[in-house]
Coordinates of C-alpha atoms and ligand atoms in Angstrom, one line a residue:
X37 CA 102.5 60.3 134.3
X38 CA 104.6 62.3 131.5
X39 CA 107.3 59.7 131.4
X40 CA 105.8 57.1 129.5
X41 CA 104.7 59.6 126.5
X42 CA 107.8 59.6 124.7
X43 CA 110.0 57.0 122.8
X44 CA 113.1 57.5 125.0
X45 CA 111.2 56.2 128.0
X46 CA 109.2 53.7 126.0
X47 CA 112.5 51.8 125.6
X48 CA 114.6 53.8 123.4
X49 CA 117.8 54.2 125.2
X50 CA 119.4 57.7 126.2
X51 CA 122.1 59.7 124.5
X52 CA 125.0 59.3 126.4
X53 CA 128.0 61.9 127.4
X54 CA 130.9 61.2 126.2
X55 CA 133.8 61.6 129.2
X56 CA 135.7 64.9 128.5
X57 CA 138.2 65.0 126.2
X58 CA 136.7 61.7 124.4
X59 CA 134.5 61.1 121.4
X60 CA 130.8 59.0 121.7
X61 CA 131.8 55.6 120.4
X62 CA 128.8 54.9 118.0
X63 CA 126.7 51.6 119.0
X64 CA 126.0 48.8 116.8
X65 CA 122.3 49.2 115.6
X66 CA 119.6 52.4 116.5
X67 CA 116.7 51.2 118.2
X68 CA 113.5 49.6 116.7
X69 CA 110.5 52.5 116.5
X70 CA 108.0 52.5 119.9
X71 CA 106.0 49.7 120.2
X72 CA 102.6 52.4 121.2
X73 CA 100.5 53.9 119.2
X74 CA 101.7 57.9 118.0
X75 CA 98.5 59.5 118.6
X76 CA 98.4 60.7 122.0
X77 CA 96.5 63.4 124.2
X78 CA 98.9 64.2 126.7
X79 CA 101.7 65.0 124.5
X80 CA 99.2 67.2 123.0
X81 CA 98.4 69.0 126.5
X82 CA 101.9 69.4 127.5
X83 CA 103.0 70.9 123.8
X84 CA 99.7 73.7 124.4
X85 CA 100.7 74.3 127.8
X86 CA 104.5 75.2 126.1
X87 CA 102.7 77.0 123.8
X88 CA 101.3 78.6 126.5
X89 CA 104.0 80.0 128.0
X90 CA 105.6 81.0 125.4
X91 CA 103.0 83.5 124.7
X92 CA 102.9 84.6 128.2
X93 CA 106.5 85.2 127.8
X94 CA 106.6 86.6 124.5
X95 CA 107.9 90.2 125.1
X96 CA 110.7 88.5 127.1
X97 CA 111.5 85.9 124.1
X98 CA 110.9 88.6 121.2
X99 CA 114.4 90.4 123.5
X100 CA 116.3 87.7 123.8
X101 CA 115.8 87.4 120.1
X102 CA 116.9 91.3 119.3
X103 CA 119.6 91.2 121.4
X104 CA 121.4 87.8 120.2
X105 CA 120.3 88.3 116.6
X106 CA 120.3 92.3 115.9
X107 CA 116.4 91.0 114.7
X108 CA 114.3 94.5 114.9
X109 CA 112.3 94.1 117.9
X110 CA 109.2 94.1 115.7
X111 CA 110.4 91.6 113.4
X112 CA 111.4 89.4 116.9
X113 CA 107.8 89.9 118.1
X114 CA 106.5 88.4 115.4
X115 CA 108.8 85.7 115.2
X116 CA 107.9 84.5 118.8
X117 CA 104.5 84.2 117.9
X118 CA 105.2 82.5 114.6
X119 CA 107.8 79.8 117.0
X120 CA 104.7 79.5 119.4
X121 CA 102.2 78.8 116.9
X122 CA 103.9 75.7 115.6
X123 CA 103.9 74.3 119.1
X124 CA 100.4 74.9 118.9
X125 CA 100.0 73.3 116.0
X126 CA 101.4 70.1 116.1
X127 CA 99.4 70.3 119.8
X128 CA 96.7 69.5 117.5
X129 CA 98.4 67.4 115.3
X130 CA 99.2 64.9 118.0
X131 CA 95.8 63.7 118.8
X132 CA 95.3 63.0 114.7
X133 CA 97.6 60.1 114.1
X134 CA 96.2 58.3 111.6
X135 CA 96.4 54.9 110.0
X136 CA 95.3 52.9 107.6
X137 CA 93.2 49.4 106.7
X138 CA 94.0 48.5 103.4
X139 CA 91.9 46.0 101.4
X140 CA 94.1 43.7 99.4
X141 CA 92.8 40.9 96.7
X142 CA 94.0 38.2 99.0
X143 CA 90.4 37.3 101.1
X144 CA 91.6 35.7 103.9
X145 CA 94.0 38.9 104.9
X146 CA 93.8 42.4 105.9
X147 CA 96.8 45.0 105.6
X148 CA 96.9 47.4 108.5
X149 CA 99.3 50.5 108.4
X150 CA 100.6 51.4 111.9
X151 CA 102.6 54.9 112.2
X152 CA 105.2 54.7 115.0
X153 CA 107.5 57.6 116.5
X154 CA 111.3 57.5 114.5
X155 CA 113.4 57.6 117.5
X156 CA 115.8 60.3 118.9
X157 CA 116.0 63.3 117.0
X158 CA 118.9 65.8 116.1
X159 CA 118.3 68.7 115.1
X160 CA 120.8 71.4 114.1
X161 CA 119.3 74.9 113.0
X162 CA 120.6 78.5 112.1
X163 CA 120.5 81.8 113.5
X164 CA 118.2 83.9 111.1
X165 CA 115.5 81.9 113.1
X166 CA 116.6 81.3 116.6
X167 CA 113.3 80.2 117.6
X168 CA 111.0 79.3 115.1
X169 CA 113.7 76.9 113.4
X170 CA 113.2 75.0 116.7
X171 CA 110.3 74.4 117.2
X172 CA 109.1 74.0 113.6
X173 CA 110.9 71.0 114.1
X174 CA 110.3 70.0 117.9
X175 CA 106.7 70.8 117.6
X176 CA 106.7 67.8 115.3
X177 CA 108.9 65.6 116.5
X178 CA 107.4 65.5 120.4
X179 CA 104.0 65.5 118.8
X180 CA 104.8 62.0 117.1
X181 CA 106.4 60.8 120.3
X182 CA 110.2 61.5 119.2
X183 CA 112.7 63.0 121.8
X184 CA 114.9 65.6 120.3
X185 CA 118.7 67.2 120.9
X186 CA 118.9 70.8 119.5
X187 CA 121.8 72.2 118.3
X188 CA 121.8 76.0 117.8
X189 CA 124.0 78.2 116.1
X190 CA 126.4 79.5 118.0
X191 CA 125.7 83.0 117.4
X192 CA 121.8 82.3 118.8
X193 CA 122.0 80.0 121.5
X194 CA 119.6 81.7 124.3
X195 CA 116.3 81.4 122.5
X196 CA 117.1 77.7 122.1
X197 CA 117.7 77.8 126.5
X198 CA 114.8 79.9 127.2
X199 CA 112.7 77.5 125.3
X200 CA 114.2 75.0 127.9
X201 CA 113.0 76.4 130.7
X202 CA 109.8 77.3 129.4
X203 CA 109.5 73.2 128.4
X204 CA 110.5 72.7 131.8
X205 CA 108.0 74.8 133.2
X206 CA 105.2 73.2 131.2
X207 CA 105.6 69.7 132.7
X208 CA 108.1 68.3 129.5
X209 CA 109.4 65.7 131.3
X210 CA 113.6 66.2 131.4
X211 CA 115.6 64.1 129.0
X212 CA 112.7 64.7 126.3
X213 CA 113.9 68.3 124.4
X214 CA 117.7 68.7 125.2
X215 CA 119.9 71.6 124.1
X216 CA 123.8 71.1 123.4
X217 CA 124.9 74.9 122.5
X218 CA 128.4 74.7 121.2
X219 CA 130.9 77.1 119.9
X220 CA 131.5 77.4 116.4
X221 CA 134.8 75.5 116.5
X222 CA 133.3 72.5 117.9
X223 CA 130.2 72.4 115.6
X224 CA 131.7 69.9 112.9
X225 CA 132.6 67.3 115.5
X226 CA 129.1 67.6 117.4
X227 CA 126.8 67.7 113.8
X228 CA 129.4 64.5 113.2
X229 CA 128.6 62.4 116.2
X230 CA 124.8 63.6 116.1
X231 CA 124.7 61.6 112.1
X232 CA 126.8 58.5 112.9
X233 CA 125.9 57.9 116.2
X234 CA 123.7 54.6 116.0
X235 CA 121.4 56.0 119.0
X236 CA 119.7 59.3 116.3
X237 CA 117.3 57.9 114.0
X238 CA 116.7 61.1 112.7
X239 CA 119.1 64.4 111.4
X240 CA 116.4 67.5 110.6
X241 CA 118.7 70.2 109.6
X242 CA 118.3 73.6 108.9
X243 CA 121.1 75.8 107.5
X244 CA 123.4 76.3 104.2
X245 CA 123.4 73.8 101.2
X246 CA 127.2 73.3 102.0
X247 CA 126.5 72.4 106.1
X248 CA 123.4 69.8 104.8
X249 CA 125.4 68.1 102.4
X250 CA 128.3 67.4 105.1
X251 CA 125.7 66.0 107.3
X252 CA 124.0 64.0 104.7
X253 CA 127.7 62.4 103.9
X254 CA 127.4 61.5 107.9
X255 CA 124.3 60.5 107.8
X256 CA 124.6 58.1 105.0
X257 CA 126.7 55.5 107.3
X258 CA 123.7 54.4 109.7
X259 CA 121.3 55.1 107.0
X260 CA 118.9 57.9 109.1
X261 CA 116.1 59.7 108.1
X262 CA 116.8 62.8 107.2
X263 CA 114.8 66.6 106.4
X264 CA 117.2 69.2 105.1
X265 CA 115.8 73.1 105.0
X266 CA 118.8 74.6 102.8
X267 CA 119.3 77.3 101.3
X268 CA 117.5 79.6 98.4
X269 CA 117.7 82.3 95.4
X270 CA 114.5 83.0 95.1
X271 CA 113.7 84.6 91.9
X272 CA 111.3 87.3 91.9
X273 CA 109.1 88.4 88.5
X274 CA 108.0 91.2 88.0
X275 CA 105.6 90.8 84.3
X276 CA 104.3 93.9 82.2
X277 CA 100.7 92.8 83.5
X278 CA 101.7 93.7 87.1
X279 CA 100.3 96.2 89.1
X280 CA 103.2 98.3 90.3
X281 CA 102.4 99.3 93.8
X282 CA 101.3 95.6 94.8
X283 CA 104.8 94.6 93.4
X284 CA 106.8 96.7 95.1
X285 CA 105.0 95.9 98.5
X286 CA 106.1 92.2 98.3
X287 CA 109.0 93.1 97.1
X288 CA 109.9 95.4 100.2
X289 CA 108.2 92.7 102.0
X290 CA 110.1 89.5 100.6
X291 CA 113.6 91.3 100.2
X292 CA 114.2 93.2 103.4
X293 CA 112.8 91.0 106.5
X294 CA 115.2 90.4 109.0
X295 CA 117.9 92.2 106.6
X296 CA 117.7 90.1 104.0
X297 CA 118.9 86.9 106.1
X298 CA 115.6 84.9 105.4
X299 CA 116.1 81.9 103.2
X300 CA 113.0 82.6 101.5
X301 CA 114.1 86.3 100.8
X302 CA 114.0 87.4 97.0
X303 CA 117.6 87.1 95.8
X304 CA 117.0 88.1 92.2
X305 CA 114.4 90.7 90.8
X306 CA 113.3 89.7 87.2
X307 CA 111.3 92.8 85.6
X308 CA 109.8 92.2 82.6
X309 CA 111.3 95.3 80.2
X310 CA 107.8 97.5 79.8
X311 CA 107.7 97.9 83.2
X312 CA 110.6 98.0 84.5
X313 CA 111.6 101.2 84.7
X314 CA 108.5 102.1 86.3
X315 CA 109.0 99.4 88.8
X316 CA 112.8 100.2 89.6
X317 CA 111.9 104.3 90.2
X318 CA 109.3 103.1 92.6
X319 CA 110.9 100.4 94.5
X320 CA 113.7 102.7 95.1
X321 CA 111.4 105.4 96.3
X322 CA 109.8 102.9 99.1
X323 CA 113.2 101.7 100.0
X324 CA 114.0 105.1 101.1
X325 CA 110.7 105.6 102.8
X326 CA 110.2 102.6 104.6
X327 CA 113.3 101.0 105.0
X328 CA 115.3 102.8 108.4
X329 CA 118.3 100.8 109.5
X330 CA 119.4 101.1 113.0
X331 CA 120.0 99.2 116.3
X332 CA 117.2 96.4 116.7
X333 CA 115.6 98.0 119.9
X334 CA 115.2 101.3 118.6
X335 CA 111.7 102.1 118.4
X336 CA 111.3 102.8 114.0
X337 CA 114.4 100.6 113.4
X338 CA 113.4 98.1 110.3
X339 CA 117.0 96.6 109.1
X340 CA 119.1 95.7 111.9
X341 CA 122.3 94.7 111.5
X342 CA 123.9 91.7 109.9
X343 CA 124.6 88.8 112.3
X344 CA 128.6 89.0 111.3
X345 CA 131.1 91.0 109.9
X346 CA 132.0 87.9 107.4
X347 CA 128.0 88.2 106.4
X348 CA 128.4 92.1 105.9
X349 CA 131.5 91.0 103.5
X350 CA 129.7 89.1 101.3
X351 CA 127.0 91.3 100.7
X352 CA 130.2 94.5 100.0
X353 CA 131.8 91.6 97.7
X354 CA 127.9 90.6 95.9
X355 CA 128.3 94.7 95.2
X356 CA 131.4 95.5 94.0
X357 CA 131.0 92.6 92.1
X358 CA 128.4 93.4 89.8
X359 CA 129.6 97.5 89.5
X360 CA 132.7 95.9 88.1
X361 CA 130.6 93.7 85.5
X362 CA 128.5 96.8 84.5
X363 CA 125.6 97.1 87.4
X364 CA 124.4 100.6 88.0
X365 CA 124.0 101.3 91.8
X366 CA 120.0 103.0 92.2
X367 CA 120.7 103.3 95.9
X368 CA 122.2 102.4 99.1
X369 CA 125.7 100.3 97.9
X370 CA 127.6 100.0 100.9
X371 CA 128.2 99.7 104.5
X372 CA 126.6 101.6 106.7
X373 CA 128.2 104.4 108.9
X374 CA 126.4 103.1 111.8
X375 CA 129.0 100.4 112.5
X376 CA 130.9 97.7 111.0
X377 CA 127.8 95.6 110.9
X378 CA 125.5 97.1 109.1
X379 CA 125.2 97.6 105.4
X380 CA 122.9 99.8 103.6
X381 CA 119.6 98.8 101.7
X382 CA 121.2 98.6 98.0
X383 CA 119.0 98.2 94.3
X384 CA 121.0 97.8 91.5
X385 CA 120.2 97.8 88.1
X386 CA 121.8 96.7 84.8
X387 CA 122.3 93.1 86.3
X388 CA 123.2 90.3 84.7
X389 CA 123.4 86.5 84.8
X390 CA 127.3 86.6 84.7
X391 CA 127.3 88.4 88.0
X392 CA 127.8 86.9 91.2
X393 CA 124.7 88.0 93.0
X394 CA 122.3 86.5 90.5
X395 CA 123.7 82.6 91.2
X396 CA 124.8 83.1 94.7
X397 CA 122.8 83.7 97.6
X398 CA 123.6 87.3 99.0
X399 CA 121.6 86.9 102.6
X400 CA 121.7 90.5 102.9
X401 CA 119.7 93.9 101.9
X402 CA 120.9 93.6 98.3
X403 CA 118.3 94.2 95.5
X404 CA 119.7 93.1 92.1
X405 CA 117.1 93.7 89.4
X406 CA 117.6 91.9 85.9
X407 CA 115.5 92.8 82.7
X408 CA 113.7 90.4 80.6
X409 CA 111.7 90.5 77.5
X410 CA 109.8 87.0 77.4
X411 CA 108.1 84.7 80.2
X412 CA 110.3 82.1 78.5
X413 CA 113.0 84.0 79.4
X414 CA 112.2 84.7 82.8
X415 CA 111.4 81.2 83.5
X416 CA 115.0 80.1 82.0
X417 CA 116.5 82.8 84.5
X418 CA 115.0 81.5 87.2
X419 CA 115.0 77.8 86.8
X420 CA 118.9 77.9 86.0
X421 CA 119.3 77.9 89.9
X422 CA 120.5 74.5 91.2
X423 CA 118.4 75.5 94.8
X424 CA 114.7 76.0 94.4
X425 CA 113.3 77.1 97.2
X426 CA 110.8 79.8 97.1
X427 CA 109.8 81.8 94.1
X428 CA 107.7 85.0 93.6
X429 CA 106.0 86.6 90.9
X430 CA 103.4 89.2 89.9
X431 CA 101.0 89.1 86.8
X432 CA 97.1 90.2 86.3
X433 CA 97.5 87.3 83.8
X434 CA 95.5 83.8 84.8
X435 CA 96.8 82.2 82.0
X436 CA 100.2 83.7 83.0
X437 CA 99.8 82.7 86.7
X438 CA 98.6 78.7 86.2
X439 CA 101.8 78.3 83.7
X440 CA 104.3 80.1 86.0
X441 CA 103.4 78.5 88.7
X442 CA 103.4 75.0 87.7
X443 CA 107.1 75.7 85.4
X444 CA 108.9 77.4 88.6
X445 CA 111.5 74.6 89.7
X446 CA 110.7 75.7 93.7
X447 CA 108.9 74.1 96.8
X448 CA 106.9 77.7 97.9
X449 CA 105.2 80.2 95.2
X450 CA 103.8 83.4 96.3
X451 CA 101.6 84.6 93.5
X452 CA 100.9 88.6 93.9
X453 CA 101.8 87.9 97.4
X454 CA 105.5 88.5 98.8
X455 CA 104.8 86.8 102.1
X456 CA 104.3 83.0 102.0
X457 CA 105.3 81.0 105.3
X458 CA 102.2 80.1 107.9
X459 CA 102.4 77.2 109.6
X460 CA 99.2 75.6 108.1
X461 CA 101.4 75.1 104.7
X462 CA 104.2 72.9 103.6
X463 CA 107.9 74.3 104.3
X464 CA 110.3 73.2 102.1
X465 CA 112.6 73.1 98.7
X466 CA 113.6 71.8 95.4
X467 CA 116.7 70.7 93.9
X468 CA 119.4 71.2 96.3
X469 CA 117.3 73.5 98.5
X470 CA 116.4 70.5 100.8
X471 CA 114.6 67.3 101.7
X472 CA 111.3 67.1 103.1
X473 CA 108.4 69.3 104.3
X474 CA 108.0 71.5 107.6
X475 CA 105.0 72.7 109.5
X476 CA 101.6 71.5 107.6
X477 CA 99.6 68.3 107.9
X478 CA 102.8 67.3 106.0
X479 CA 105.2 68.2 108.9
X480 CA 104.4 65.5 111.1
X481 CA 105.6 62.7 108.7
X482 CA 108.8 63.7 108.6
X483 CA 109.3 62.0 112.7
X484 CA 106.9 59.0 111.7
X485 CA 108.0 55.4 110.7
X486 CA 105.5 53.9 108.6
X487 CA 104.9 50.2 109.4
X488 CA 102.8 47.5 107.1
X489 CA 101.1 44.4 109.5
X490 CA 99.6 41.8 107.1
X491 CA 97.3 40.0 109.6
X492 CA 96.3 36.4 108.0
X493 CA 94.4 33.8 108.5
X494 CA 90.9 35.5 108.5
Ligands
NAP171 P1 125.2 77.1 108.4 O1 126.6 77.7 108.4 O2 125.0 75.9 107.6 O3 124.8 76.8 109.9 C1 123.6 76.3 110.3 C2 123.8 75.4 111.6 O4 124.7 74.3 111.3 C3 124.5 76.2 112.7 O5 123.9 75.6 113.9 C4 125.9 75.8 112.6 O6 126.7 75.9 113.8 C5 125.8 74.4 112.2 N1 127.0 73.8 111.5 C6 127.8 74.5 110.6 N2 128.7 73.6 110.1 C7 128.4 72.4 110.7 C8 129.0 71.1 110.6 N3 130.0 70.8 109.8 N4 128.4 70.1 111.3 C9 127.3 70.3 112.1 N5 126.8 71.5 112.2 C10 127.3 72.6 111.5 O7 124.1 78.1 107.9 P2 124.0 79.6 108.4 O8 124.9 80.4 107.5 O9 124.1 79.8 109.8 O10 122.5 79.9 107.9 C11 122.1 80.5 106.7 C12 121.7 79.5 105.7 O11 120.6 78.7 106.2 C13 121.3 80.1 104.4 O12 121.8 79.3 103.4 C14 119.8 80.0 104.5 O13 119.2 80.0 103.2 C15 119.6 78.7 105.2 N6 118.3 78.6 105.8 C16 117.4 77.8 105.3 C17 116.1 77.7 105.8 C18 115.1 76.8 105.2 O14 114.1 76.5 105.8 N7 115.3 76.2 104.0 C19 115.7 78.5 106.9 C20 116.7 79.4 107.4 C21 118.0 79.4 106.9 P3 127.5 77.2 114.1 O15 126.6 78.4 114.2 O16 128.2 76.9 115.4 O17 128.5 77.4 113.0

């Protein structure tokens, strides 16, 4: 019954394997979207029943996370249930396809708007995410009819199986979400064949600004679709209006999830000068309080460690890079003595825009906090970024909040609020932060060819 639901089997033909040792020899032309309509109830069935399953599984998924990530248990929990809920989602969104009849001046025609699935989908995501980057983007790609090959990262390639298995076990016909884990080594020459080869109508990446612009250059050839989630430095505000405690919850929140290796994670704390004193004693206090790093299964643990040695570097390098430009160290600064890994909660103050840490991202628990004296200011700061990705900031101020909001060059805003991502909202950046939206009413798009039928002779 299954087989006919998806473009593969609706005519689209089937990645092939290339013979060992050779390289996929890229076909002529990518195939024309599916003749059917997108909308369709049993894909919807199928993605609830993996939704399902994965929250019958969850404990099981939320350990598979910890152990190939470092992810806090807690964190990993909530992380399955986040993945889950976009399979969920785009459950839903499957059955609401939509078209359109458009009314044009010519009276013997009518315009129809038909929205077809793209085609085969490759899909290449990181390892902060190991299972919510996947199906943020499967969700919506089987929901619109697409089949999809995932690439994980090689540090987080279980999550991407078990999801496998569990599709398996739903009824997802095989062929239709595919998993090629590779090693590191070998990641160029796969990402390479996924954008040229004629067969992908579609490259949905997730990962650095460097990675996505490789691909796009790939891409560019057979002319794909593309949606690229890159990375951020998001700038946080903190204005003289702002209550205190409420700031330094989202910061806490926004900074330290999953270590600081979120792409939405604050980057660069602007404080506004009459509070920021105030603002930099208390943040520091909380850090101490609430922030406990240790192994990710530890019952209390809250910063886990970094997913690589090279990632624990760059954080040391972010550090020792502004104490040598003036920075004052509040607390934390280096690594941890638990292991080679791990690298303490740091705040500094005294930063400036000269240092590395204010135009790089960190993607680690590094706090730098900058003082300003005018929104104008601030807004210069934090628009001087050529990523815009998310951005936070808190102010009792409405007329404060409407222009901030609207001037910050980012996709996401979190206003008083240092949590943003659900999967009812638009995912996605600005400027070289990416291409495209995730998750949403939006999300769905993003697999859908649009295609106009002017029917004559009325
Ligand atoms: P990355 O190095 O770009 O890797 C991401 C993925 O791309 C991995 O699967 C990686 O494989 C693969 N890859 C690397 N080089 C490739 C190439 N030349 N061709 C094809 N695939 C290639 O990024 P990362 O350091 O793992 O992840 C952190 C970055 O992701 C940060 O910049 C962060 O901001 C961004 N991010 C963005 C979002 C968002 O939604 N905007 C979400 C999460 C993370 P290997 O693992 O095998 O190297």
């Amino acid at each position: 019954m299954a087989t006919c639901l998806w473009l593969r089997s609706c005519g689209a033909p089937r990645l092939r394997s290339a013979p060992p040792g050779r390289r996929l020899r890229p076909r002529a032309s990518r195939p024309a979207p599916a003749a059917g309509p997108a909308a369709c109830p049993e894909r919807s069935s199928l993605l609830r029943k993996w939704y399902d399953l994965m929250i019958q599984n969850k404990d099981d998924l939320a350990k598979i996370i910890t152990a190939e990530s470092g992810k806090p248990l807690k964190e990993a929990q909530g992380e399955v249930l986040y993945s889950a809920l976009f399979l969920e989602w785009f459950s839903e969104e499957a059955r609401r396809i939509y078209g359109d009849i458009i009314y044009t001046p010519a009276k013997d025609k009518r315009a129809l708007v038909l929205k077809q699935p793209l085609g085969v989908a490759a899909v290449i995501t990181p390892w902060n995410f190991p299972s919510a980057m996947i199906t943020r983007k499967v969700g919506a790609a089987l929901a619109a009819g697409c089949t999809v090959v995932v690439k994980p990262a090689e540090d987080t390639p279980f999550s991407a199986l078990a999801l496998a298995e569990l599709a398996n076990q739903a009824g997802i016909p095989p062929g239709i979400y595919n998993v090629i884990p590779c090693s590191r080594k070998n990641a160029r020459e796969v990402g390479e064949v996924l954008c040229t080869d004629p067969l992908v109508s579609k490259i949905s990446f997730t990962g650095s600004t460097a990675t996505g612009k490789v691909l796009l250059h790939h891409a560019a050839n057979s002319v794909k679709r593309v949606s690229m989630e890159l990375g951020g430095l998001a700038p946080f505000i903190v204005f003289d209006s702002a209550n205190v405690d409420q700031a330094v919850a989202g910061a806490l929140a926004s900074k330290f999830r999953n270590s600081g290796q979120t792409c939405v994670c604050s980057n660069r704390f602007l404080v506004q000068r009459g509070i920021h004193d105030a603002f930099v004693k208390k943040f520091a206090e909380e850090m101490k309080k609430n922030l406990h790093v240790g192994n990710g299964f530890e019952e209390g643990t809250t910063q886990g460690p970094l997913i690589n040695e090279k990632a624990v570097e760059k954080v040391e390098k972010h550090v020792s890079d502004a104490v040598s430009k003036g920075a004052t160290v509040v607390t934390g600064g280096k690594r941890h003595q638990l292991g080679k890994n791990f690298f303490e909660p740091t705040l500094l103050s005294n930063v400036t825009q000269e240092m590395l840490c204010s135009h790089e991202e960190t993607f680690g628990p590094l706090a730098p906090v900058i003082k300003f004296n005018t929104e104008e200011e601030a807004i210069a700061i934090a628009n001087a970024a050529d990523v815009g990705l998310a951005g936070y900031f808190y102010s009792q101020d409405p007329a404060q909040i409407w222009r901030v909001a609207e001037q910050l060059e980012v996709g996401m805003v979190g206003v008083n609020e240092g949590l943003i991502s659900s999967v009812e909202c638009p995912f996605g950046g600005v400027k070289q932060s990416g291409l495209g939206r995730e998750g949403s009413k939006y999300g769905i798009d993003e697999y859908l060819e649009l295609k106009y039928v002017c029917y004559g002779g009325l």
